[in-house]
Amino acid sequence: MAKMTKEEVIEVAHLARLAITDEEAEHFADQLEAITNAMDLLSELDTENVEPTTHVLQMVNVLREDKSIPGLDRDLVMKNVKEHEGGQVKVPTILE
Amino acid sequence: MSLVEKTAAQLQEMIHTKEITIAEMTEKAFDRIEALEPKVDAFLALNKERATQLAKEMDSVPFAERGPLFGLPIGVKDNIVTEGLVTTASSRILEGFNPIYDATVVDKLRAAGMVTVGKLNMDEFAMGSSNENSYYKKTKNPWNLETVPGGSSGGSAAAVASGQVPFSLGSDTGGSIRQPAAFCGVVGMKPTYGRVSRFGLIAYASSLDQIGPITRTVKDNALLLNAISGYDDKDSTSAKVEVPDFTAALTGDIAGLRIGVPKEYFAEGVSEAAKQAVLAALKVLEERGAICEEISLSHSKYALATYYILASSEASSNLSRFDGIRYGYRTEKAGSLLEFYMNTRSEGFGDEVKRRIMLGTYALSSGYYDAYYKKAQKVRTLIKKDFDDAFEKYDVIIGPTTPTPAFKIGEIIDDPLTMYANDILTIPVNLAGVPAISIPCGFDNGLPLGLQIIGKHFDEETVYRVADVYEQATDFHKKTPKTWEGAAQ
């Protein structure tokens, strides 16, 4: 694994919607490089013919009948929303 | 004997003989919490008013309608949502969040008649092995207040170890119940994946997370697992399997039982004290008729890397829901919508959470998906197969829970890789989805050590049976920390 650069950290942080300063990026780059280097241990294993495990148990979809049921109570939900008006959540301007 | 040293059965007996009422027991629990909290810092929120009211009402319920846990106090890890009781997962991003429904396990606690006394501290979003990653406070290990209680369920383990509550719930993604249970000298069980509903558990890594009980004795642990297990159609990963009475498995008979002892669990990095304590425990079990043989779980050394890739990847996805719009913390530094998201998340998440989100985003990004995420999924198959093969021949697998006892607060917090290595013996269990328990098995310089007993999928019964035989033969679980002295009983 190539060294994880400060630029890569800034790019990844942006994708993850995290604002980070230059100084933080450098700090995280050092740590993430050490961590990804440790992860590279896996490359010594030949897994060509191994099936990936996405789940340890046999999974089946859980489906319910297609009929309308009441959702969460709107007034209750709004108690945790910082800004709302007329039963709607307020967000910063999206389109100028 | 003080109230805090009693088992569920002894407490029920006291209630039944009218030696104590449920209301008095609840009051005593809060007295003890108030006396010890300044030292231990295990709780994030207390439910005093509602719990006191509930306890009073419960005293009038006829004895015939009560189960074995009726009226007993319990603490709940703060990543399990509780209606009307602030739930933060120890993160600033959920500061003041007041859930509008209960997790399924909380519904089940209520159905069993348990009294939820409060919410317990943890590493932020269950990411950590020391409890130092909580935004709110650092919980201390009751055995030595300068050391960590372990994590991420450190508050849950410390609250039981200090006798603040006889029962608590934790969650275990890579060892988060077993490692703190080992560090604090209590009994902690990670059930089979799918045994306990995850509905209402704030997700960290969905394919690994599992809620489980922390108690002072094996039997109490089995009682609590009885109460919280079962299929739940609100959780698509919940297993439709029968739930036996786990306490019925405590027969005391392990004659002829086959125990596999993985040589990799005694490798470099595992302290001499931990090795010796486990070897002595195996001898105790052999004396009672078990047959111990050395085995190899050959892919163990790849578990840590596999875990951090998979868990971080799932975390990066799960934590994308925290954007400041619908609940929780919201930045004051508004701007565009993108700036709003980025500022909210940067101010709301701590460093360890950011580190794992970034690692996960990186592992899932198009250039690295095959090299990291897909590769780790394949290695997970090999790790699971190691266990499947071993369980063809053996009933349980036994080793140490952690390489060392609790370390000092601040000692390794700046060294993520050393911190991650703490979970090296617990992580393979989560990757394979099997159940495992940690029970006290000795001390190193006054700090507890844990014995880990691992079972087949959905065979918690055998795990409990072995744990109970060992507990009956030893008295490590009866030792109490000095922190107890002088506190309300």
mmCIF file of C-alpha atoms in Angstrom, chain A residues 1 4 8-9 12-19 28 31-32 34-36 38-42 44-45 47-48 50-57 59 62 72 76-77 80-83 89-94, chain B residues 97-98 100 193 233 236-237 299 301-302 305-306 308-309 325-330 337-338 340 342 345-346 351 355 357-359 361-362 368 372 375 377-382 384 416-417 420 431-433 458:
data_model
loop_
_atom_site.group_PDB
_atom_site.id
_atom_site.type_symbol
_atom_site.label_atom_id
_atom_site.label_comp_id
_atom_site.label_asym_id
_atom_site.label_seq_id
_atom_site.Cartn_x
_atom_site.Cartn_y
_atom_site.Cartn_z
ATOM 1 C CA MET A 1 0.000 0.000 0.000
ATOM 2 C CA MET A 4 -1.508 7.750 2.493
ATOM 3 C CA GLU A 8 -5.673 11.793 -0.001
ATOM 4 C CA VAL A 9 -6.828 12.358 3.572
ATOM 5 C CA VAL A 12 -11.441 11.154 1.830
ATOM 6 C CA ALA A 13 -12.580 13.613 4.515
ATOM 7 C CA HIS A 14 -14.486 15.546 1.875
ATOM 8 C CA LEU A 15 -16.194 12.360 0.649
ATOM 9 C CA ALA A 16 -17.101 11.560 4.270
ATOM 10 C CA ARG A 17 -18.429 15.098 4.760
ATOM 11 C CA LEU A 18 -15.867 16.009 7.403
ATOM 12 C CA ALA A 19 -14.201 19.432 7.450
ATOM 13 C CA PHE A 28 -4.590 11.748 10.394
ATOM 14 C CA GLN A 31 -2.104 7.545 11.749
ATOM 15 C CA LEU A 32 -4.049 6.233 8.757
ATOM 16 C CA ALA A 34 0.204 3.189 9.991
ATOM 17 C CA ILE A 35 -3.245 1.594 10.134
ATOM 18 C CA THR A 36 -3.474 0.844 6.402
ATOM 19 C CA ALA A 38 -1.091 -2.965 9.209
ATOM 20 C CA MET A 39 -4.143 -3.858 7.099
ATOM 21 C CA ASP A 40 -1.834 -4.789 4.221
ATOM 22 C CA LEU A 41 -1.063 -7.978 6.129
ATOM 23 C CA LEU A 42 -4.109 -9.445 4.379
ATOM 24 C CA GLU A 44 -0.129 -12.168 1.921
ATOM 25 C CA LEU A 45 -3.177 -14.488 1.869
ATOM 26 C CA THR A 47 -8.042 -15.600 -1.497
ATOM 27 C CA GLU A 48 -8.520 -16.132 -5.230
ATOM 28 C CA VAL A 50 -12.616 -17.829 -1.507
ATOM 29 C CA GLU A 51 -16.203 -16.582 -1.442
ATOM 30 C CA PRO A 52 -16.693 -13.335 0.508
ATOM 31 C CA THR A 53 -18.853 -13.559 3.648
ATOM 32 C CA THR A 54 -21.310 -10.715 3.776
ATOM 33 C CA HIS A 55 -23.282 -12.238 6.586
ATOM 34 C CA VAL A 56 -22.597 -14.994 9.108
ATOM 35 C CA LEU A 57 -26.140 -16.358 9.041
ATOM 36 C CA MET A 59 -30.487 -14.255 5.524
ATOM 37 C CA VAL A 62 -38.315 -9.530 6.008
ATOM 38 C CA LEU A 72 -44.098 8.038 13.754
ATOM 39 C CA LEU A 76 -43.155 13.840 18.664
ATOM 40 C CA VAL A 77 -40.553 13.581 15.899
ATOM 41 C CA ASN A 80 -35.758 16.501 18.384
ATOM 42 C CA VAL A 81 -35.531 18.835 15.382
ATOM 43 C CA LYS A 82 -33.673 22.096 16.061
ATOM 44 C CA GLU A 83 -35.539 24.175 13.466
ATOM 45 C CA VAL A 89 -37.810 20.507 8.896
ATOM 46 C CA LYS A 90 -35.920 23.703 8.043
ATOM 47 C CA VAL A 91 -32.580 23.340 6.255
ATOM 48 C CA PRO A 92 -30.074 25.873 4.940
ATOM 49 C CA THR A 93 -30.742 27.242 1.463
ATOM 50 C CA ILE A 94 -30.055 24.631 -1.194
ATOM 51 C CA PHE B 97 -31.290 13.515 21.879
ATOM 52 C CA ASN B 98 -34.485 12.235 23.430
ATOM 53 C CA ILE B 100 -39.403 8.712 20.981
ATOM 54 C CA TYR B 193 -25.248 -12.794 16.144
ATOM 55 C CA ASP B 233 -39.585 -8.688 12.985
ATOM 56 C CA SER B 236 -34.089 -7.989 9.537
ATOM 57 C CA THR B 237 -31.003 -9.722 10.966
ATOM 58 C CA HIS B 299 -6.159 -17.261 10.472
ATOM 59 C CA LYS B 301 -3.523 -13.164 13.065
ATOM 60 C CA TYR B 302 -5.549 -11.704 10.196
ATOM 61 C CA ALA B 305 -6.941 -6.152 10.052
ATOM 62 C CA THR B 306 -10.121 -7.805 8.736
ATOM 63 C CA TYR B 308 -10.906 -2.782 11.209
ATOM 64 C CA ILE B 309 -11.578 -2.757 7.474
ATOM 65 C CA ILE B 325 -30.812 18.136 10.099
ATOM 66 C CA ARG B 326 -33.347 15.957 11.924
ATOM 67 C CA TYR B 327 -31.866 15.424 15.382
ATOM 68 C CA GLY B 328 -28.849 15.985 17.565
ATOM 69 C CA TYR B 329 -26.114 18.593 17.419
ATOM 70 C CA ARG B 330 -26.226 21.286 14.740
ATOM 71 C CA LEU B 337 -25.782 23.048 2.828
ATOM 72 C CA LEU B 338 -22.464 21.265 2.213
ATOM 73 C CA PHE B 340 -23.471 22.892 7.166
ATOM 74 C CA MET B 342 -19.257 19.266 7.128
ATOM 75 C CA ARG B 345 -20.037 16.468 11.577
ATOM 76 C CA SER B 346 -16.584 17.855 12.314
ATOM 77 C CA ASP B 351 -11.182 11.923 16.658
ATOM 78 C CA ARG B 355 -10.508 8.179 11.994
ATOM 79 C CA ILE B 357 -15.167 7.029 9.143
ATOM 80 C CA MET B 358 -12.203 8.075 6.997
ATOM 81 C CA LEU B 359 -10.678 4.608 7.039
ATOM 82 C CA THR B 361 -14.621 5.687 3.288
ATOM 83 C CA TYR B 362 -11.124 4.959 1.978
ATOM 84 C CA TYR B 368 -9.372 0.396 -2.999
ATOM 85 C CA TYR B 372 -9.466 -3.770 1.209
ATOM 86 C CA LYS B 375 -10.406 -8.869 0.492
ATOM 87 C CA GLN B 377 -14.864 -10.158 3.332
ATOM 88 C CA LYS B 378 -12.952 -13.126 1.890
ATOM 89 C CA VAL B 379 -10.606 -13.409 4.861
ATOM 90 C CA ARG B 380 -13.664 -13.307 7.097
ATOM 91 C CA THR B 381 -14.807 -16.494 5.349
ATOM 92 C CA LEU B 382 -11.481 -18.155 6.258
ATOM 93 C CA LYS B 384 -15.263 -18.316 10.164
ATOM 94 C CA PRO B 416 -4.452 3.639 17.788
ATOM 95 C CA LEU B 417 -2.721 0.453 16.623
ATOM 96 C CA TYR B 420 -6.707 -1.852 18.588
ATOM 97 C CA LEU B 431 -16.274 -12.057 12.627
ATOM 98 C CA ALA B 432 -17.538 -15.643 12.940
ATOM 99 C CA GLY B 433 -20.785 -14.592 14.670
ATOM 100 C CA PHE B 458 -26.744 -20.602 19.086
#
